[in-house]
PDB file of C-alpha atoms in Angstrom:
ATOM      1  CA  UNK A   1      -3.000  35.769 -54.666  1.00  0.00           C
ATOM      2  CA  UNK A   2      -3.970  32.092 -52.835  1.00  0.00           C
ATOM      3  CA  UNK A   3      -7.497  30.969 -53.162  1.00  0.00           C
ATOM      4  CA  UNK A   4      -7.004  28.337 -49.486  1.00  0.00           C
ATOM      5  CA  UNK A   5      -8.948  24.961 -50.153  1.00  0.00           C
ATOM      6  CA  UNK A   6     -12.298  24.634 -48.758  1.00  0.00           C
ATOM      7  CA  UNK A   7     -12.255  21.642 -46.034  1.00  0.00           C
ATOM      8  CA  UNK A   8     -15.978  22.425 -45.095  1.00  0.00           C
ATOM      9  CA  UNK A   9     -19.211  21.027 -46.158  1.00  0.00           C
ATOM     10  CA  UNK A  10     -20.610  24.209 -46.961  1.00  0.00           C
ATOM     11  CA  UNK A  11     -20.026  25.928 -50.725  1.00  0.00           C
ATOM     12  CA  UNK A  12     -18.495  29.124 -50.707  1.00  0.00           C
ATOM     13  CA  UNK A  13     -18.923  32.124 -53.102  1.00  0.00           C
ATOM     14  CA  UNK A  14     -17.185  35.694 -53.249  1.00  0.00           C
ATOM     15  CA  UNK A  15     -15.370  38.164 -55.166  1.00  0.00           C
ATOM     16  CA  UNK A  16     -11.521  39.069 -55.680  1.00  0.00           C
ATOM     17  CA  UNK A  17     -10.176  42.229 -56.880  1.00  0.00           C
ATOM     18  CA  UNK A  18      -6.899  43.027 -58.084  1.00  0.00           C
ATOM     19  CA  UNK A  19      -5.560  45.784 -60.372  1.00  0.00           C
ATOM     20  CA  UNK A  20      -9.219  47.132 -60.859  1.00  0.00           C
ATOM     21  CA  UNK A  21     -10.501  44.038 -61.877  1.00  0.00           C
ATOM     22  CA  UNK A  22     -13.342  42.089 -60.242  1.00  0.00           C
ATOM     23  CA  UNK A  23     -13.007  37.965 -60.092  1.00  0.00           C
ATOM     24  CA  UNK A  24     -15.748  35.742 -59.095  1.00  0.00           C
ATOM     25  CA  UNK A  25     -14.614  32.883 -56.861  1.00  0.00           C
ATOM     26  CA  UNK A  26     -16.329  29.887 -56.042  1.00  0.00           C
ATOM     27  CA  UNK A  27     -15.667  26.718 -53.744  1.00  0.00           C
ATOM     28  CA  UNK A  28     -17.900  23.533 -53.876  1.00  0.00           C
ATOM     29  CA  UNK A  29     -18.362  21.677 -50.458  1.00  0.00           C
ATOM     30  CA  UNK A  30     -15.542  19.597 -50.426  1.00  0.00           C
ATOM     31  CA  UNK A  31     -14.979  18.583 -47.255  1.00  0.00           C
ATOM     32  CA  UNK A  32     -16.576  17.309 -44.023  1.00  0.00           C
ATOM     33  CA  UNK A  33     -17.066  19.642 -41.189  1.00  0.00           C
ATOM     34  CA  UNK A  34     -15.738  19.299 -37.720  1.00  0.00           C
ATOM     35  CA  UNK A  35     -17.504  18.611 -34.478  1.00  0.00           C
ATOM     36  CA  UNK A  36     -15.584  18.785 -31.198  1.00  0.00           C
ATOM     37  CA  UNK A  37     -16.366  17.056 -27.854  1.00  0.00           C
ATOM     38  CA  UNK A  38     -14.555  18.169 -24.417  1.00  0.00           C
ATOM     39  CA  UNK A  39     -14.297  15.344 -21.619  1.00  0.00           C
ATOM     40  CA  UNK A  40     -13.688  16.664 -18.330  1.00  0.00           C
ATOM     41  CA  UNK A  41     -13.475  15.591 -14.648  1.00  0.00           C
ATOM     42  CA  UNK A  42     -14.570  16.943 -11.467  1.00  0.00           C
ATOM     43  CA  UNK A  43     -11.587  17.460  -9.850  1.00  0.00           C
ATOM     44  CA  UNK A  44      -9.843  17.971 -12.868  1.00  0.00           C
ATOM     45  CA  UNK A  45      -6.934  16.419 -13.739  1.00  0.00           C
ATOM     46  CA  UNK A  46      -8.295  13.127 -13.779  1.00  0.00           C
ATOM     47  CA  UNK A  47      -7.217  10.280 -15.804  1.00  0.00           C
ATOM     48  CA  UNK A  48      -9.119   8.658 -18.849  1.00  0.00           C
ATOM     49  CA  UNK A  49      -8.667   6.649 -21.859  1.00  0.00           C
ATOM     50  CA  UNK A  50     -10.058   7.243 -25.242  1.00  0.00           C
ATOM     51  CA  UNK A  51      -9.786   3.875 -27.055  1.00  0.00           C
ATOM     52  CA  UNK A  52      -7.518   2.777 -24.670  1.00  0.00           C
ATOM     53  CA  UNK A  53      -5.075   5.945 -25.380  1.00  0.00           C
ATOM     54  CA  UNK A  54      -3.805   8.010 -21.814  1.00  0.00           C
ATOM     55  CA  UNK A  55      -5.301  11.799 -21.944  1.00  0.00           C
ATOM     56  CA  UNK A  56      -6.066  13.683 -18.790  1.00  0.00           C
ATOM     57  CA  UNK A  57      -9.068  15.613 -18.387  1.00  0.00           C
ATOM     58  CA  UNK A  58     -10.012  18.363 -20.004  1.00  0.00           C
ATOM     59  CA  UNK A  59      -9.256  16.327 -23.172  1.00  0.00           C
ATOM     60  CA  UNK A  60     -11.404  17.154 -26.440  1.00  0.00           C
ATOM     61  CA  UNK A  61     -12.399  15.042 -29.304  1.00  0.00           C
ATOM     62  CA  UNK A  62     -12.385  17.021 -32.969  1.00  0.00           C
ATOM     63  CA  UNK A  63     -13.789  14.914 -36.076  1.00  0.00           C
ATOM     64  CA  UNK A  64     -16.384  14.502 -38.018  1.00  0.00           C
ATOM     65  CA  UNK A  65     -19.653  14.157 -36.152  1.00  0.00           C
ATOM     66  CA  UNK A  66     -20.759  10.641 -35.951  1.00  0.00           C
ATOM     67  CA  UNK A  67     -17.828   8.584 -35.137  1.00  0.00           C
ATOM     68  CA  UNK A  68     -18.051   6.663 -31.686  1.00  0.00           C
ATOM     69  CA  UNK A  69     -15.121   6.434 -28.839  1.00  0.00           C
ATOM     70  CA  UNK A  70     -14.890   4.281 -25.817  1.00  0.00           C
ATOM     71  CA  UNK A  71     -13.805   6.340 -23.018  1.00  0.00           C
ATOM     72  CA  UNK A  72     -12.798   4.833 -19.502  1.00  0.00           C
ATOM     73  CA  UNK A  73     -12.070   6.534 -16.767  1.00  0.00           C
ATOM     74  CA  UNK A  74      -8.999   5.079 -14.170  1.00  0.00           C
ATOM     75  CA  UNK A  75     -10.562   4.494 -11.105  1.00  0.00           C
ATOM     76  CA  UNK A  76      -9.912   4.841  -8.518  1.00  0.00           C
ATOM     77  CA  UNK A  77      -6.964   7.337  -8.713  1.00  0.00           C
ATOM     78  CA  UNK A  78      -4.364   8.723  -6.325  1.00  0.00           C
ATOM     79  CA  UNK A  79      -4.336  12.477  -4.598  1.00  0.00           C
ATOM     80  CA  UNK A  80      -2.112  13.215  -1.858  1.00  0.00           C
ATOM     81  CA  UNK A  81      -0.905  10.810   0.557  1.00  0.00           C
ATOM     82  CA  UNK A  82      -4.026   9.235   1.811  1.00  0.00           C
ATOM     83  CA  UNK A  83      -6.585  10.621  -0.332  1.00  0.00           C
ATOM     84  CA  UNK A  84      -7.976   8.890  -3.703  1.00  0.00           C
ATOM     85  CA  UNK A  85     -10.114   9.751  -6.087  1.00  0.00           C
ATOM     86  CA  UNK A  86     -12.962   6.967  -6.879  1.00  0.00           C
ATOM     87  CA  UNK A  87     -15.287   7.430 -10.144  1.00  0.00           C
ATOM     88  CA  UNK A  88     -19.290   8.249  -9.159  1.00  0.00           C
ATOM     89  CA  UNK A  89     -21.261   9.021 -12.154  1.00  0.00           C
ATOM     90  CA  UNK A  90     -21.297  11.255 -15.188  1.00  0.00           C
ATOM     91  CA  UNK A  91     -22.972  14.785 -15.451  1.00  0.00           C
ATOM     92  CA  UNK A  92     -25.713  13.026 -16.751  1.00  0.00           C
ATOM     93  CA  UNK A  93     -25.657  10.446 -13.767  1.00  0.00           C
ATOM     94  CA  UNK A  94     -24.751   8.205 -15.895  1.00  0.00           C
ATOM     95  CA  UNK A  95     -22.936   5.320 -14.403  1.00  0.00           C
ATOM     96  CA  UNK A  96     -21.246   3.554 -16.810  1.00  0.00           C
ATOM     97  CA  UNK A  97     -17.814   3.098 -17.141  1.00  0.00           C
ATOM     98  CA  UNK A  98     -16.182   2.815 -19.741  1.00  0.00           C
ATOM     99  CA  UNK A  99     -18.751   4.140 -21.687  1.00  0.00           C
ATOM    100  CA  UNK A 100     -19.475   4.797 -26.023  1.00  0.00           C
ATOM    101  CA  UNK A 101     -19.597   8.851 -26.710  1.00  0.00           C
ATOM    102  CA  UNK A 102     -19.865  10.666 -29.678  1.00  0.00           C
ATOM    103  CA  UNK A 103     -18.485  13.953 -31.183  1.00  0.00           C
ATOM    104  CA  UNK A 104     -21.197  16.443 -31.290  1.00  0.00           C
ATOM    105  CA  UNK A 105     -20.271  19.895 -29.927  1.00  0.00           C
ATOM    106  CA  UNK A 106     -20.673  19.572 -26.618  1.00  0.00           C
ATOM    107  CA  UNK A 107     -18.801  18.727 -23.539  1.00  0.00           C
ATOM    108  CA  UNK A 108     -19.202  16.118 -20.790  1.00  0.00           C
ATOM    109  CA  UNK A 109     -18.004  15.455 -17.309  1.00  0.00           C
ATOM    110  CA  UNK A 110     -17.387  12.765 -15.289  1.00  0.00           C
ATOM    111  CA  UNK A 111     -17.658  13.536 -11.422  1.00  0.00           C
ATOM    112  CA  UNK A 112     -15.347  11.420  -8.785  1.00  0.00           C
ATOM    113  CA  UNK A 113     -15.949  10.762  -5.232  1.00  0.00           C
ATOM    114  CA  UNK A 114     -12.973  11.598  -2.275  1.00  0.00           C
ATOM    115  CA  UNK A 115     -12.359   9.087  -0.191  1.00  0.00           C
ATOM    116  CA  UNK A 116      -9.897   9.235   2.488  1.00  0.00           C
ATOM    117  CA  UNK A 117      -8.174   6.384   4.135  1.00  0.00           C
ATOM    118  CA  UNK A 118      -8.661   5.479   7.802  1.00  0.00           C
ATOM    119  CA  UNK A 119      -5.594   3.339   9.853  1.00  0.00           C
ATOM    120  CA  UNK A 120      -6.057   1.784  13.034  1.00  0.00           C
ATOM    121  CA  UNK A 121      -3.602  -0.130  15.484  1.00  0.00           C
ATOM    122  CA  UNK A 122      -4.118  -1.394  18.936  1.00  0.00           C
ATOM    123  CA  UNK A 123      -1.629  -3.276  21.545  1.00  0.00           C
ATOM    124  CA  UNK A 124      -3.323  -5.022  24.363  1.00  0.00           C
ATOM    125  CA  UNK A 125      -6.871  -5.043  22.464  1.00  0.00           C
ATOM    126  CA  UNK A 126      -8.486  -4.930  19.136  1.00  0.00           C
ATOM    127  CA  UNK A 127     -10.176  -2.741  16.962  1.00  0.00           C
ATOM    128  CA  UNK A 128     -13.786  -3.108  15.102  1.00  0.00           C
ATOM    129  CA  UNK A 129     -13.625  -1.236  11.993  1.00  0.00           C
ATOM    130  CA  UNK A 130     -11.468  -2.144   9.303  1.00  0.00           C
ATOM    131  CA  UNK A 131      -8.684  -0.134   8.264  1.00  0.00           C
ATOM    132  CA  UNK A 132      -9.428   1.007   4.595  1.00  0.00           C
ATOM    133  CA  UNK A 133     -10.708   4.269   2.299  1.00  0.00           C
ATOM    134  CA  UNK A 134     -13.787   5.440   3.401  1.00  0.00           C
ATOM    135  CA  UNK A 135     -15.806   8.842   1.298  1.00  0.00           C
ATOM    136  CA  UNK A 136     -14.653  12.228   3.105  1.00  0.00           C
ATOM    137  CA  UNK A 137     -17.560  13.100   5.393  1.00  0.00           C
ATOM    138  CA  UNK A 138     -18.605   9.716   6.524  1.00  0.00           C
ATOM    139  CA  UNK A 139     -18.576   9.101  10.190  1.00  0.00           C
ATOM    140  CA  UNK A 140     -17.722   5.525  11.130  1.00  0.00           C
ATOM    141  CA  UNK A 141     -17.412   4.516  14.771  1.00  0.00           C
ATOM    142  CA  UNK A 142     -14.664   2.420  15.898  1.00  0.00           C
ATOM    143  CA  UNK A 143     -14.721   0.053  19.668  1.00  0.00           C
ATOM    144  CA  UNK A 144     -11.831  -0.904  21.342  1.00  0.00           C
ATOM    145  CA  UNK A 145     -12.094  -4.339  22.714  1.00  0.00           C
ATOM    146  CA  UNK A 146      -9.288  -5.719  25.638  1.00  0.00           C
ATOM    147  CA  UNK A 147      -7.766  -8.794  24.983  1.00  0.00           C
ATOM    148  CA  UNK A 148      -7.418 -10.995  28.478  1.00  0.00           C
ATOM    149  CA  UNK A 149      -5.897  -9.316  31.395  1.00  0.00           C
ATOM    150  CA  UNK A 150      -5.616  -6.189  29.592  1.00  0.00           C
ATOM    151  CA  UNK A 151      -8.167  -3.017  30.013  1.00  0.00           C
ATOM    152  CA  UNK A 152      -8.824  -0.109  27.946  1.00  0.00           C
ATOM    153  CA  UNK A 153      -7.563   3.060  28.584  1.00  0.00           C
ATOM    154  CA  UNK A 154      -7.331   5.696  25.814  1.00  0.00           C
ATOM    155  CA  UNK A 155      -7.779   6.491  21.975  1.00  0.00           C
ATOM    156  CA  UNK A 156      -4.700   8.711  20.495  1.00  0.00           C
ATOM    157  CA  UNK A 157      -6.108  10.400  16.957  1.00  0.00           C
ATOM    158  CA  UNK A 158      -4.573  12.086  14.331  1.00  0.00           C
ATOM    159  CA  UNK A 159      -6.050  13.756  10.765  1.00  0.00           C
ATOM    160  CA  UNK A 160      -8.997  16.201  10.956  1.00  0.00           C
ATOM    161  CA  UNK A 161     -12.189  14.524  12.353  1.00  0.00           C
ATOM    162  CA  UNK A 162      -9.896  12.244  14.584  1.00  0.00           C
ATOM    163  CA  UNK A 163     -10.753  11.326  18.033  1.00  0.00           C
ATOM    164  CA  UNK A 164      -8.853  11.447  21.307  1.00  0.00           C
ATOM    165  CA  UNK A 165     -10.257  10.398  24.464  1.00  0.00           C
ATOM    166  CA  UNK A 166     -11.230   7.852  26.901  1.00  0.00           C
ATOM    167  CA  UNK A 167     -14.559   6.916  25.210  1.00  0.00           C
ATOM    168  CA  UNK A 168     -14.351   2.803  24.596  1.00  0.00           C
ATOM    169  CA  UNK A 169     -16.022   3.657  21.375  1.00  0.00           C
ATOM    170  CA  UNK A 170     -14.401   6.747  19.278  1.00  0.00           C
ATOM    171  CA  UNK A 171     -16.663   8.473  16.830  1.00  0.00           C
ATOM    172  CA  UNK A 172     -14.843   9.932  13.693  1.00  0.00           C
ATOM    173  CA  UNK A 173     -15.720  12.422  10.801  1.00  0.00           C
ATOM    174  CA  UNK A 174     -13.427  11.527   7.928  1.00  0.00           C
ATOM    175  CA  UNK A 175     -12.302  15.355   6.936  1.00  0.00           C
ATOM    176  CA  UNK A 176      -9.087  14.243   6.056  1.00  0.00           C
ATOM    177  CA  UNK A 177      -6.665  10.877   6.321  1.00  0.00           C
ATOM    178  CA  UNK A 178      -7.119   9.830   9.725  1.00  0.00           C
ATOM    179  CA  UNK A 179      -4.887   7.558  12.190  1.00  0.00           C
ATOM    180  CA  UNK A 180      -6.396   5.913  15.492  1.00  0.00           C
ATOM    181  CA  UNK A 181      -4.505   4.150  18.187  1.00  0.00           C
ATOM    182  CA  UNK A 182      -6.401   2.289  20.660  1.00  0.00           C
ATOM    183  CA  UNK A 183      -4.280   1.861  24.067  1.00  0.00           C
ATOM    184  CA  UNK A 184      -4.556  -0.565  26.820  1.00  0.00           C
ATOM    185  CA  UNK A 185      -3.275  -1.294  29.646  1.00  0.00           C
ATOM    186  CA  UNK A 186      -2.453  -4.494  31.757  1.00  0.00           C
ATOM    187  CA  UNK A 187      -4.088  -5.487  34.428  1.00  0.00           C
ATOM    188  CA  UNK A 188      -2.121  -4.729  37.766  1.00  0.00           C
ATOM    189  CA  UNK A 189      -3.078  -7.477  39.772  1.00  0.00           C
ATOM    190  CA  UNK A 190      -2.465 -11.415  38.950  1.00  0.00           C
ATOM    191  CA  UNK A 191      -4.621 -12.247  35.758  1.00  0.00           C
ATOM    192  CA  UNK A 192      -6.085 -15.327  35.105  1.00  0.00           C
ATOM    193  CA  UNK A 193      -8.210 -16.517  32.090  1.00  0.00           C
ATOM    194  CA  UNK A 194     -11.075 -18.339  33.132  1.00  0.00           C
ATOM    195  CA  UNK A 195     -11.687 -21.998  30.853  1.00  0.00           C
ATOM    196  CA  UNK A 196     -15.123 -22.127  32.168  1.00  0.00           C
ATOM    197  CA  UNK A 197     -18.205 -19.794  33.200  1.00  0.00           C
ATOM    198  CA  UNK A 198     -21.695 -21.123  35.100  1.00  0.00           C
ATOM    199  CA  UNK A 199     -24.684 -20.468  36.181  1.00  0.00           C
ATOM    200  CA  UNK A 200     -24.361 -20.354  39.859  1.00  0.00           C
ATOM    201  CA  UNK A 201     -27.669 -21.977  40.415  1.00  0.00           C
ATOM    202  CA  UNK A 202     -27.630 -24.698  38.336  1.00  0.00           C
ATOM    203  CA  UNK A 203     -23.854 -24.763  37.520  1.00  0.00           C
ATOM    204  CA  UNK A 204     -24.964 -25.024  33.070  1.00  0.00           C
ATOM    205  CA  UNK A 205     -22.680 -22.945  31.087  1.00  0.00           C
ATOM    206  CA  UNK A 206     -26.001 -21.559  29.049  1.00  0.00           C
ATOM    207  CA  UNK A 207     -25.967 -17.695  28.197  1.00  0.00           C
ATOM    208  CA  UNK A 208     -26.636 -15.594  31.621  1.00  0.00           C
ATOM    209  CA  UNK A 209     -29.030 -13.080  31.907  1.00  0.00           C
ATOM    210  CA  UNK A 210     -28.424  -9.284  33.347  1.00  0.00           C
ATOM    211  CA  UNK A 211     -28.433  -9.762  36.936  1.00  0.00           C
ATOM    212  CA  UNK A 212     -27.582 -14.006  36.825  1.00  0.00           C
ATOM    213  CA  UNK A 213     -25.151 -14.652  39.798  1.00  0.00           C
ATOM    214  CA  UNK A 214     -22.575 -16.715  38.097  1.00  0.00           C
ATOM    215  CA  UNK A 215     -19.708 -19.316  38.851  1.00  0.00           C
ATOM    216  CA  UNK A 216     -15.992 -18.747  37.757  1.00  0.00           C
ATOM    217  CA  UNK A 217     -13.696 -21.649  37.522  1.00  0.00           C
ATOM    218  CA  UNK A 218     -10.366 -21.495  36.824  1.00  0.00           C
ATOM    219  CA  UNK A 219      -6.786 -22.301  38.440  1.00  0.00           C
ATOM    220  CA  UNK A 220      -4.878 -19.695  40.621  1.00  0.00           C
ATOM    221  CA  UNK A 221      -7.895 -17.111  40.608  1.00  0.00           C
ATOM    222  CA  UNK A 222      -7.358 -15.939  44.401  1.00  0.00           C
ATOM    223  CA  UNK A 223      -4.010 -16.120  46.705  1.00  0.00           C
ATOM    224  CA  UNK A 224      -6.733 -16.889  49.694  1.00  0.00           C
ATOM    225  CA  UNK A 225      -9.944 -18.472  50.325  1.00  0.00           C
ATOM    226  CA  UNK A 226     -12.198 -15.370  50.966  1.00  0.00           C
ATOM    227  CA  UNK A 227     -15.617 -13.956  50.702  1.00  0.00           C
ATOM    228  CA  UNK A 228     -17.186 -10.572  51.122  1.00  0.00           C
ATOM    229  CA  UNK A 229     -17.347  -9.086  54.556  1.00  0.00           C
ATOM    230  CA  UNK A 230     -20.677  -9.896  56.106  1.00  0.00           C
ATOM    231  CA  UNK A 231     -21.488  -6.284  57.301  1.00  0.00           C
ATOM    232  CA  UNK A 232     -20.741  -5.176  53.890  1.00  0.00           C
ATOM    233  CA  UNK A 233     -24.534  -3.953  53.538  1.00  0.00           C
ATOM    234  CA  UNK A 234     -26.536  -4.697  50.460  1.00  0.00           C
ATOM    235  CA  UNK A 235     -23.920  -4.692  48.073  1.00  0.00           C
ATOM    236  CA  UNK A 236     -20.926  -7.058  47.186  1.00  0.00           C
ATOM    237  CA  UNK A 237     -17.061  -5.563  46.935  1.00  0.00           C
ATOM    238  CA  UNK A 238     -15.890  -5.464  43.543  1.00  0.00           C
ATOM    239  CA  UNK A 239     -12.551  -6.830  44.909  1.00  0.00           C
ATOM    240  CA  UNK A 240     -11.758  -9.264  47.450  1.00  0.00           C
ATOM    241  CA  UNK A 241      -8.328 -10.336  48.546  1.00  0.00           C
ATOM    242  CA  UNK A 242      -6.911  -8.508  45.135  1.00  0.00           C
ATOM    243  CA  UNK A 243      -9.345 -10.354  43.029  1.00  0.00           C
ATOM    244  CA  UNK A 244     -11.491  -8.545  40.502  1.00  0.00           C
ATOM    245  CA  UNK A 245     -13.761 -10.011  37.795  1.00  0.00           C
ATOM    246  CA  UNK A 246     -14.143  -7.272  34.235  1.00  0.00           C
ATOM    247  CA  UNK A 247     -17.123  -7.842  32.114  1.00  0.00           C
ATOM    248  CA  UNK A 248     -17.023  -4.724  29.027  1.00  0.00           C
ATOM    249  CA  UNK A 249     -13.908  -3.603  31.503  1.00  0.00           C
ATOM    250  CA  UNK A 250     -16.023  -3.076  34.221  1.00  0.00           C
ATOM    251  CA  UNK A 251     -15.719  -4.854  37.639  1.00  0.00           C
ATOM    252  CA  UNK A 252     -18.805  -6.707  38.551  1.00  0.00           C
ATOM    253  CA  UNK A 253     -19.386  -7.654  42.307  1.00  0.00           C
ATOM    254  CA  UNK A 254     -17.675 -10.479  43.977  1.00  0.00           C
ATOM    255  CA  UNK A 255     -18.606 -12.761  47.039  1.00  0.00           C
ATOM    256  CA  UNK A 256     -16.310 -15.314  46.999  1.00  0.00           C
ATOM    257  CA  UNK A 257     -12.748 -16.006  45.928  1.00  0.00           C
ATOM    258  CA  UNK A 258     -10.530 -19.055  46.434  1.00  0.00           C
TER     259      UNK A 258
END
């Protein structure tokens, strides 16, 4: 018969019989007994070091209870094409990371954040918000903005949450990897980018006020010297002789042009 060796830390007693005969066995504690520790991630699969060593999670620890590890998780780390996965906090809400655990029958977790990434591209204009990862759910809201003799026309979106519309500022749910395209279009008429901008009363180029009648100087504005018609009523054309004037892409009333 084989007596196996006792690797616990607990002594051992019993009885063995073989051809009628009754042997008393005993095993002193001669060993150290085992704890185990399981690491996981929420999503699993997640990357982490244990004293700088690669595992991925679930990954479990078994040793003797008291001895220490530095565990790190990779952060952040890659999903499917446009989505990451960016450490938030233990299951303790914890924070830290790396972070010192200990074998001790029992399991922790370390919980990760999606983010999704958000591209923009505009021709004609810019964009406000940054292309970059943003955390599934957000909502971010992105303005289109003409450059000279240019006007906005349309957003194009892609990726759940997207937007497509005329709106100059597209709201977005980031559900998924998203792509916006900002489109503008040029002006149709002869555009000319004025150097300077008064105050029609006292011809200062301070900051005008809703409502300020104001002075536009620049070279080639109008093919004629015209103003608004005289029975026009109580309003001003928003075009004279071809000529408009866009502030936030909207025409603003003109009564002279040269």
């Amino acid at each position: 018969f084989v007596v196996t060796a006792n690797l616990s830390n607990i002594a051992r007693t019993g009885a063995i019989s073989f051809g009628g005969v009754s042997v008393a066995i005993s095993q002193p504690a001669n060993g150290v007994d085992l704890t185990s520790l399981v690491i996981d991630s929420s999503p699993k699969g997640m990357t982490l070091l244990v004293d700088g060593v690669s595992h991925t999670a679930p990954y479990t620890i078994s040793e003797a209870a008291g001895n220490s590890h530095i565990v790190t998780w990779i952060t952040p780390q890659a999903g499917s094409q446009g989505t990451q996965y960016a450490f938030k906090e233990w299951g303790d809400k914890a924070k830290d990371n790396p972070r010192s655990v200990s074998a001790a029958n029992t399991s922790i977790i370390g919980q990760f954040s999606t983010e999704f990434y958000l591209s923009s591209s505009a021709e004609g204009g810019t964009v406000s918000t940054t292309t970059g990862w943003y955390q599934a759910g957000a909502s971010v809201a992105l303005t289109a903005t003409p450059l000279p003799c240019f006007v906005f026309d349309h957003w194009t979106g892609s990726g759940a949450g997207s937007y497509s519309g005329s709106s100059v500022i597209a709201t977005i749910s980031m559900a998924g990897p998203i792509s916006e395209a900002a489109h503008f279009i040029p002006i149709s008429t002869p555009c000319t980018t004025s150097s300077q901008v008064v105050n029609a009363a006292s011809f200062k180029s301070d900051s005008l006020a809703p409502g300020t009648i104001f002075t536009l100087f620049g070279t080639a504005l109008g093919s004629a010297i015209k103003k608004a018609p005289t029975d026009f009523g109580t309003s001003w054309p928003t075009s004279i002789a071809g000529v408009q004037v866009r502030i936030n892409n909207t025409p603003v009333p003109i009564y002279y042009v040269s």
